[in-house]
């Protein structure tokens, strides 16, 4: 339906602060749908179907118009899940949507400053991160993160995404239908605690994970007090709609709240140390949480000299050692820095960036010295919404971005913008060259 969405609004944010083409498909969230023909990303968040798009200087967003959507239907369990949200924060629906977006994308942190901090502490990070700017740790709903990462056990991103979509289609509330495609929100614990859930999930191809999802849904909805999962959130990065509070003191093994949340998550079915850390980082807001799977273990062995002597296999001792090493190296947001290196090591991103990397070297001959300027630019294909006349701009109250904004050069391909850019200038005395 051409009129199913509101007008585009735009939020000032540079690609060095946020790159949705990387952030939304690097294994954090598994519900975002890429609409190739319009270069949009769509997902239901808190009962709202949101669509995102980006250029070098702005993030564009819009939502479906409820009066143009089909009538909602119940999930097959017969239990209503989270309904479409009409909650208004700060007085109107537009402000509410902007609050959702800023919370989910974790836009309060200055990412350029964090990258600079991690680069100054870690030469390996500095070497790789220049081509992977704009990766943000999402602040997802804790329940969605928990179930999604239970599905991630011995799995790949494509198959996890398929499983999560099946959960939403069969057990999540219907929100909207756009261009013939239905969109559902994520099911609640109550919706996944029905007696027929485990059998249905097995028939849908979930395998042994069906039992874990069902049992965990029962534990969270029936055996824990209401709001238990949200209570495990970092008080400095709480669940959506909750006011932030000061947190604990950072220690080598992480803050006390993080260690407590991690241990409590391990009580649930299908949750081991890695899943608990993924949920802690991407659902509960504990930035020091470092999920260590076989892929991260390989990075630790190759780039940080783990695996020498007695540290040859990934067990509890080496798992904890890797996490503590990265926490000491990168600090309170170690899990964020780790995710950048994790993404940089994925083949799909390496292939894409390798094909669009450009190096320009300019030599300027002055009177007594020669100036050599090297500019390395990594580009990705992006395009802003075409209906520029309908775009409404969110004012930038406080500048939070310091990265280089990409600009289209004369003669460049349409839609190509800078994803990252680094410049190095060296001056050499002519007498030294003789």
Short mmCIF file of N, CA, C and O in Angstrom, two decimals, residues 149-254:
data_model
loop_
_atom_site.label_atom_id
_atom_site.label_comp_id
_atom_site.label_asym_id
_atom_site.label_seq_id
_atom_site.Cartn_x
_atom_site.Cartn_y
_atom_site.Cartn_z
N UNK A 149 18.62 -15.37 21.20
CA UNK A 149 19.94 -15.98 21.38
C UNK A 149 19.86 -17.42 21.85
O UNK A 149 20.83 -18.17 21.69
N UNK A 150 18.72 -17.84 22.39
CA UNK A 150 18.51 -19.28 22.59
C UNK A 150 18.45 -19.96 21.23
O UNK A 150 18.99 -21.05 21.03
N UNK A 151 17.84 -19.28 20.25
CA UNK A 151 17.78 -19.81 18.88
C UNK A 151 19.15 -19.83 18.22
O UNK A 151 19.36 -20.56 17.23
N UNK A 152 20.10 -19.04 18.73
CA UNK A 152 21.40 -18.90 18.07
C UNK A 152 22.34 -20.08 18.32
O UNK A 152 23.38 -20.19 17.67
N UNK A 153 21.99 -20.95 19.24
CA UNK A 153 22.86 -22.07 19.59
C UNK A 153 23.15 -22.95 18.37
O UNK A 153 22.22 -23.45 17.72
N UNK A 154 24.43 -23.11 18.03
CA UNK A 154 24.86 -23.91 16.88
C UNK A 154 24.09 -23.53 15.62
O UNK A 154 23.56 -24.39 14.91
N UNK A 155 24.05 -22.25 15.33
CA UNK A 155 23.22 -21.76 14.24
C UNK A 155 23.94 -20.62 13.53
O UNK A 155 24.96 -20.11 13.98
N UNK A 156 23.39 -20.20 12.37
CA UNK A 156 23.94 -19.06 11.64
C UNK A 156 22.89 -17.95 11.56
O UNK A 156 21.71 -18.16 11.85
N UNK A 157 23.33 -16.75 11.18
CA UNK A 157 22.46 -15.58 11.22
C UNK A 157 21.21 -15.77 10.35
O UNK A 157 20.10 -15.42 10.77
N UNK A 158 21.37 -16.32 9.16
CA UNK A 158 20.23 -16.49 8.26
C UNK A 158 19.17 -17.40 8.87
O UNK A 158 17.97 -17.11 8.83
N UNK A 159 19.59 -18.51 9.45
CA UNK A 159 18.64 -19.47 10.01
C UNK A 159 18.03 -18.95 11.32
O UNK A 159 16.85 -19.18 11.59
N UNK A 160 18.81 -18.24 12.11
CA UNK A 160 18.25 -17.63 13.32
C UNK A 160 17.15 -16.65 12.93
O UNK A 160 16.08 -16.62 13.54
N UNK A 161 17.40 -15.84 11.90
CA UNK A 161 16.40 -14.87 11.43
C UNK A 161 15.13 -15.57 10.99
O UNK A 161 14.02 -15.09 11.26
N UNK A 162 15.24 -16.70 10.31
CA UNK A 162 14.06 -17.46 9.89
C UNK A 162 13.27 -17.96 11.09
O UNK A 162 12.04 -17.90 11.11
N UNK A 163 13.98 -18.46 12.10
CA UNK A 163 13.30 -18.95 13.30
C UNK A 163 12.56 -17.82 14.02
O UNK A 163 11.40 -17.98 14.44
N UNK A 164 13.23 -16.69 14.18
CA UNK A 164 12.61 -15.57 14.87
C UNK A 164 11.39 -15.07 14.11
O UNK A 164 10.35 -14.73 14.70
N UNK A 165 11.45 -15.06 12.79
CA UNK A 165 10.30 -14.65 11.99
C UNK A 165 9.13 -15.62 12.18
O UNK A 165 7.98 -15.19 12.29
N UNK A 166 9.43 -16.91 12.27
CA UNK A 166 8.37 -17.90 12.51
C UNK A 166 7.72 -17.68 13.87
O UNK A 166 6.49 -17.81 14.02
N UNK A 167 8.52 -17.37 14.88
CA UNK A 167 7.97 -17.08 16.20
C UNK A 167 6.99 -15.91 16.14
O UNK A 167 5.90 -15.95 16.71
N UNK A 168 7.38 -14.85 15.42
CA UNK A 168 6.54 -13.67 15.32
C UNK A 168 5.26 -13.95 14.53
O UNK A 168 4.17 -13.54 14.94
N UNK A 169 5.38 -14.67 13.43
CA UNK A 169 4.22 -14.96 12.59
C UNK A 169 3.20 -15.81 13.33
O UNK A 169 1.99 -15.57 13.26
N UNK A 170 3.67 -16.83 14.05
CA UNK A 170 2.76 -17.79 14.68
C UNK A 170 2.31 -17.40 16.07
O UNK A 170 1.24 -17.83 16.53
N UNK A 171 3.10 -16.57 16.78
CA UNK A 171 2.77 -16.27 18.17
C UNK A 171 2.78 -14.78 18.51
O UNK A 171 2.39 -14.40 19.61
N UNK A 172 3.23 -13.94 17.60
CA UNK A 172 3.26 -12.50 17.88
C UNK A 172 2.02 -11.81 17.34
O UNK A 172 1.38 -12.30 16.40
N UNK A 173 1.65 -10.66 17.90
CA UNK A 173 0.47 -9.93 17.44
C UNK A 173 0.69 -9.31 16.07
O UNK A 173 1.76 -8.76 15.80
N UNK A 174 -0.32 -9.40 15.23
CA UNK A 174 -0.26 -8.77 13.91
C UNK A 174 -0.33 -7.25 14.08
O UNK A 174 -1.15 -6.73 14.83
N UNK A 175 0.55 -6.54 13.39
CA UNK A 175 0.60 -5.07 13.51
C UNK A 175 0.15 -4.37 12.24
O UNK A 175 -0.64 -3.44 12.28
N UNK A 176 0.66 -4.81 11.09
CA UNK A 176 0.34 -4.11 9.84
C UNK A 176 0.65 -5.01 8.66
O UNK A 176 1.40 -5.98 8.77
N UNK A 177 0.06 -4.66 7.52
CA UNK A 177 0.38 -5.33 6.26
C UNK A 177 0.72 -4.25 5.25
O UNK A 177 -0.08 -3.34 5.00
N UNK A 178 1.90 -4.34 4.67
CA UNK A 178 2.37 -3.34 3.71
C UNK A 178 2.83 -4.06 2.44
O UNK A 178 3.63 -4.99 2.50
N UNK A 179 2.27 -3.66 1.31
CA UNK A 179 2.60 -4.27 0.02
C UNK A 179 2.41 -5.79 0.07
O UNK A 179 3.20 -6.55 -0.49
N UNK A 180 1.38 -6.21 0.76
CA UNK A 180 1.05 -7.63 0.82
C UNK A 180 1.87 -8.43 1.82
O UNK A 180 1.69 -9.65 1.94
N UNK A 181 2.74 -7.77 2.56
CA UNK A 181 3.58 -8.47 3.53
C UNK A 181 3.12 -8.15 4.95
O UNK A 181 3.04 -6.98 5.34
N UNK A 182 2.81 -9.19 5.75
CA UNK A 182 2.38 -8.95 7.13
C UNK A 182 3.57 -8.71 8.05
O UNK A 182 4.63 -9.29 7.87
N UNK A 183 3.38 -7.87 9.05
CA UNK A 183 4.40 -7.59 10.05
C UNK A 183 3.82 -7.84 11.44
O UNK A 183 2.73 -7.36 11.75
N UNK A 184 4.55 -8.60 12.25
CA UNK A 184 4.13 -8.95 13.60
C UNK A 184 5.16 -8.45 14.61
O UNK A 184 6.34 -8.34 14.31
N UNK A 185 4.68 -8.21 15.83
CA UNK A 185 5.60 -7.90 16.92
C UNK A 185 6.11 -9.21 17.52
O UNK A 185 5.63 -10.30 17.19
N UNK A 186 7.06 -9.10 18.43
CA UNK A 186 7.63 -10.29 19.06
C UNK A 186 6.67 -10.81 20.13
O UNK A 186 6.07 -10.02 20.87
N UNK A 187 6.49 -12.13 20.23
CA UNK A 187 5.55 -12.69 21.22
C UNK A 187 6.04 -12.52 22.65
O UNK A 187 7.25 -12.53 22.92
N UNK A 188 5.11 -12.40 23.57
CA UNK A 188 5.43 -12.29 24.99
C UNK A 188 5.74 -13.67 25.57
O UNK A 188 5.46 -14.70 24.96
N UNK A 189 6.29 -13.72 26.80
CA UNK A 189 6.51 -15.02 27.46
C UNK A 189 5.22 -15.81 27.59
O UNK A 189 5.21 -17.04 27.40
N UNK A 190 4.11 -15.14 27.89
CA UNK A 190 2.83 -15.85 28.05
C UNK A 190 2.40 -16.52 26.76
O UNK A 190 1.84 -17.63 26.78
N UNK A 191 2.67 -15.86 25.61
CA UNK A 191 2.27 -16.43 24.33
C UNK A 191 3.07 -17.68 23.98
O UNK A 191 2.59 -18.53 23.21
N UNK A 192 4.29 -17.80 24.51
CA UNK A 192 5.14 -18.96 24.21
C UNK A 192 5.12 -20.01 25.32
O UNK A 192 5.87 -20.97 25.28
N UNK A 193 4.23 -19.84 26.30
CA UNK A 193 4.14 -20.77 27.42
C UNK A 193 2.95 -21.72 27.31
O UNK A 193 2.66 -22.47 28.23
N UNK A 194 2.24 -21.69 26.16
CA UNK A 194 1.11 -22.60 25.97
C UNK A 194 1.56 -24.04 25.84
O UNK A 194 2.68 -24.33 25.44
N UNK A 195 0.67 -24.98 26.18
CA UNK A 195 1.03 -26.40 26.21
C UNK A 195 1.41 -26.95 24.84
O UNK A 195 2.14 -27.92 24.73
N UNK A 196 0.87 -26.34 23.78
CA UNK A 196 1.15 -26.84 22.43
C UNK A 196 2.36 -26.19 21.78
O UNK A 196 2.74 -26.53 20.66
N UNK A 197 3.01 -25.26 22.48
CA UNK A 197 4.09 -24.48 21.87
C UNK A 197 5.27 -25.35 21.48
O UNK A 197 5.79 -25.27 20.36
N UNK A 198 5.73 -26.20 22.40
CA UNK A 198 6.93 -26.99 22.10
C UNK A 198 6.72 -27.88 20.87
O UNK A 198 7.59 -27.93 19.98
N UNK A 199 5.59 -28.56 20.80
CA UNK A 199 5.32 -29.41 19.64
C UNK A 199 5.22 -28.62 18.35
O UNK A 199 5.75 -29.04 17.31
N UNK A 200 4.56 -27.48 18.41
CA UNK A 200 4.44 -26.64 17.21
C UNK A 200 5.80 -26.14 16.73
O UNK A 200 6.08 -26.14 15.52
N UNK A 201 6.66 -25.73 17.67
CA UNK A 201 7.96 -25.24 17.28
C UNK A 201 8.83 -26.36 16.68
O UNK A 201 9.59 -26.13 15.74
N UNK A 202 8.70 -27.56 17.21
CA UNK A 202 9.43 -28.69 16.62
C UNK A 202 8.98 -28.92 15.18
O UNK A 202 9.80 -29.17 14.29
N UNK A 203 7.68 -28.84 14.94
CA UNK A 203 7.18 -29.03 13.58
C UNK A 203 7.61 -27.91 12.64
O UNK A 203 7.66 -28.08 11.42
N UNK A 204 7.97 -26.76 13.22
CA UNK A 204 8.43 -25.61 12.42
C UNK A 204 9.95 -25.62 12.22
O UNK A 204 10.49 -24.71 11.62
N UNK A 205 10.62 -26.67 12.73
CA UNK A 205 12.05 -26.81 12.48
C UNK A 205 12.97 -26.27 13.55
O UNK A 205 14.16 -26.07 13.30
N UNK A 206 12.47 -26.06 14.77
CA UNK A 206 13.30 -25.51 15.84
C UNK A 206 14.16 -26.57 16.52
O UNK A 206 15.10 -26.23 17.24
N UNK A 207 13.85 -27.84 16.33
CA UNK A 207 14.63 -28.91 16.93
C UNK A 207 14.63 -28.83 18.45
O UNK A 207 13.62 -28.50 19.08
N UNK A 208 15.79 -29.12 19.06
CA UNK A 208 15.90 -29.12 20.52
C UNK A 208 15.67 -27.75 21.14
O UNK A 208 15.36 -27.62 22.32
N UNK A 209 15.79 -26.70 20.34
CA UNK A 209 15.58 -25.35 20.86
C UNK A 209 14.11 -25.13 21.23
O UNK A 209 13.81 -24.23 22.04
N UNK A 210 13.20 -25.90 20.64
CA UNK A 210 11.77 -25.77 20.96
C UNK A 210 11.52 -25.97 22.44
O UNK A 210 10.76 -25.22 23.08
N UNK A 211 12.15 -26.99 23.02
CA UNK A 211 12.00 -27.28 24.44
C UNK A 211 12.55 -26.15 25.30
O UNK A 211 11.93 -25.73 26.29
N UNK A 212 13.70 -25.63 24.91
CA UNK A 212 14.31 -24.55 25.68
C UNK A 212 13.44 -23.30 25.68
O UNK A 212 13.28 -22.63 26.70
N UNK A 213 12.90 -22.95 24.50
CA UNK A 213 12.07 -21.75 24.38
C UNK A 213 10.82 -21.89 25.23
O UNK A 213 10.45 -20.98 25.99
N UNK A 214 10.16 -23.04 25.13
CA UNK A 214 8.94 -23.27 25.90
C UNK A 214 9.23 -23.25 27.40
O UNK A 214 8.54 -22.56 28.17
N UNK A 215 10.25 -23.97 27.85
CA UNK A 215 10.54 -24.05 29.27
C UNK A 215 10.97 -22.69 29.83
O UNK A 215 10.60 -22.32 30.95
N UNK A 216 11.74 -21.94 29.07
CA UNK A 216 12.15 -20.61 29.51
C UNK A 216 10.95 -19.67 29.58
O UNK A 216 10.84 -18.85 30.51
N UNK A 217 10.02 -19.78 28.62
CA UNK A 217 8.81 -18.95 28.64
C UNK A 217 7.98 -19.26 29.89
O UNK A 217 7.44 -18.34 30.53
N UNK A 218 7.89 -20.52 30.25
CA UNK A 218 7.16 -20.91 31.47
C UNK A 218 7.84 -20.33 32.71
O UNK A 218 7.18 -19.78 33.61
N UNK A 219 9.17 -20.45 32.77
CA UNK A 219 9.90 -19.94 33.92
C UNK A 219 9.73 -18.43 34.08
O UNK A 219 9.48 -17.93 35.18
N UNK A 220 9.85 -17.69 32.97
CA UNK A 220 9.77 -16.24 33.04
C UNK A 220 8.34 -15.77 33.33
O UNK A 220 8.13 -14.82 34.11
N UNK A 221 7.34 -16.41 32.73
CA UNK A 221 5.96 -15.95 32.87
C UNK A 221 5.26 -16.48 34.12
O UNK A 221 4.33 -15.84 34.62
N UNK A 222 5.70 -17.65 34.63
CA UNK A 222 4.97 -18.28 35.73
C UNK A 222 5.80 -18.47 37.01
O UNK A 222 5.24 -18.54 38.10
N UNK A 223 7.12 -18.57 36.89
CA UNK A 223 7.94 -18.90 38.05
C UNK A 223 8.78 -17.72 38.53
O UNK A 223 9.48 -17.84 39.54
N UNK A 224 8.77 -16.63 37.81
CA UNK A 224 9.49 -15.42 38.23
C UNK A 224 8.47 -14.30 38.44
O UNK A 224 7.41 -14.28 37.80
N UNK A 225 8.80 -13.37 39.30
CA UNK A 225 7.88 -12.26 39.52
C UNK A 225 7.79 -11.38 38.28
O UNK A 225 8.72 -11.34 37.46
N UNK A 226 6.70 -10.68 38.14
CA UNK A 226 6.49 -9.83 36.97
C UNK A 226 7.58 -8.76 36.91
O UNK A 226 7.90 -8.12 37.92
N UNK A 227 8.16 -8.59 35.74
CA UNK A 227 9.22 -7.60 35.56
C UNK A 227 10.60 -8.09 35.96
O UNK A 227 11.56 -7.30 35.97
N UNK A 228 10.71 -9.40 36.26
CA UNK A 228 11.98 -9.95 36.73
C UNK A 228 13.11 -9.74 35.72
O UNK A 228 14.20 -9.31 36.08
N UNK A 229 12.84 -10.01 34.45
CA UNK A 229 13.89 -9.92 33.44
C UNK A 229 14.37 -8.48 33.28
O UNK A 229 15.58 -8.21 33.22
N UNK A 230 13.43 -7.54 33.25
CA UNK A 230 13.82 -6.13 33.13
C UNK A 230 14.60 -5.65 34.36
O UNK A 230 15.41 -4.72 34.26
N UNK A 231 14.37 -6.28 35.51
CA UNK A 231 15.07 -5.88 36.73
C UNK A 231 16.56 -6.21 36.67
O UNK A 231 17.34 -5.69 37.48
N UNK A 232 16.96 -7.07 35.72
CA UNK A 232 18.36 -7.43 35.57
C UNK A 232 19.13 -6.43 34.71
O UNK A 232 20.34 -6.55 34.55
N UNK A 233 18.42 -5.44 34.16
CA UNK A 233 19.07 -4.45 33.28
C UNK A 233 20.07 -3.59 34.06
O UNK A 233 19.93 -3.35 35.26
N UNK A 234 21.08 -3.12 33.34
CA UNK A 234 22.01 -2.14 33.87
C UNK A 234 21.21 -0.88 34.23
O UNK A 234 20.53 -0.32 33.37
N UNK A 235 21.27 -0.41 35.48
CA UNK A 235 20.49 0.79 35.85
C UNK A 235 20.89 2.02 35.04
O UNK A 235 20.09 2.96 34.92
N UNK A 236 22.10 2.03 34.49
CA UNK A 236 22.52 3.16 33.66
C UNK A 236 21.97 3.05 32.24
O UNK A 236 21.98 4.03 31.50
N UNK A 237 21.49 1.86 31.86
CA UNK A 237 20.91 1.64 30.54
C UNK A 237 19.68 0.76 30.71
O UNK A 237 19.65 -0.39 30.26
N UNK A 238 18.64 1.27 31.37
CA UNK A 238 17.49 0.44 31.72
C UNK A 238 16.58 0.14 30.55
O UNK A 238 16.81 0.60 29.43
N UNK A 239 15.53 -0.64 30.82
CA UNK A 239 14.54 -0.96 29.80
C UNK A 239 13.85 0.31 29.33
O UNK A 239 13.86 1.34 30.02
N UNK A 240 13.23 0.25 28.16
CA UNK A 240 12.59 1.41 27.57
C UNK A 240 11.52 1.97 28.51
O UNK A 240 10.68 1.25 29.04
N UNK A 241 11.56 3.28 28.72
CA UNK A 241 10.59 3.95 29.56
C UNK A 241 10.97 4.04 31.02
O UNK A 241 10.26 4.67 31.81
N UNK A 242 12.09 3.45 31.41
CA UNK A 242 12.55 3.48 32.81
C UNK A 242 13.67 4.51 32.95
O UNK A 242 14.57 4.58 32.11
N UNK A 243 13.62 5.29 34.01
CA UNK A 243 14.62 6.33 34.22
C UNK A 243 15.96 5.72 34.62
O UNK A 243 16.02 4.81 35.45
N UNK A 244 17.04 6.23 34.04
CA UNK A 244 18.37 5.73 34.33
C UNK A 244 18.83 6.17 35.72
O UNK A 244 18.46 7.23 36.21
N UNK A 245 19.66 5.30 36.35
CA UNK A 245 20.22 5.57 37.67
C UNK A 245 21.71 5.25 37.67
O UNK A 245 22.18 4.51 36.82
N UNK A 246 22.46 5.77 38.63
CA UNK A 246 23.89 5.45 38.71
C UNK A 246 24.11 3.96 38.91
O UNK A 246 23.32 3.28 39.56
N UNK A 247 25.22 3.45 38.36
CA UNK A 247 25.52 2.03 38.45
C UNK A 247 26.63 1.71 39.42
O UNK A 247 27.07 2.58 40.19
N UNK A 248 27.09 0.46 39.38
CA UNK A 248 28.14 -0.01 40.28
C UNK A 248 29.53 0.40 39.79
O UNK A 248 29.71 0.85 38.66
N UNK A 249 30.51 0.15 40.65
CA UNK A 249 31.90 0.39 40.28
C UNK A 249 32.40 -0.72 39.36
O UNK A 249 32.11 -1.89 39.57
N UNK A 250 33.13 -0.33 38.32
CA UNK A 250 33.66 -1.29 37.36
C UNK A 250 34.83 -2.06 37.98
O UNK A 250 35.71 -1.48 38.60
N UNK A 251 34.82 -3.38 37.80
CA UNK A 251 35.89 -4.25 38.27
C UNK A 251 36.41 -5.08 37.11
O UNK A 251 35.76 -5.13 36.05
N UNK A 252 37.57 -5.74 37.26
CA UNK A 252 38.11 -6.53 36.15
C UNK A 252 37.14 -7.58 35.60
O UNK A 252 37.11 -7.83 34.40
N UNK A 253 36.35 -8.17 36.47
CA UNK A 253 35.39 -9.19 36.04
C UNK A 253 34.03 -8.59 35.68
O UNK A 253 33.09 -9.31 35.34
N UNK A 254 33.93 -7.26 35.71
CA UNK A 254 32.67 -6.59 35.42
C UNK A 254 31.99 -6.10 36.68
O UNK A 254 32.35 -6.48 37.80
#
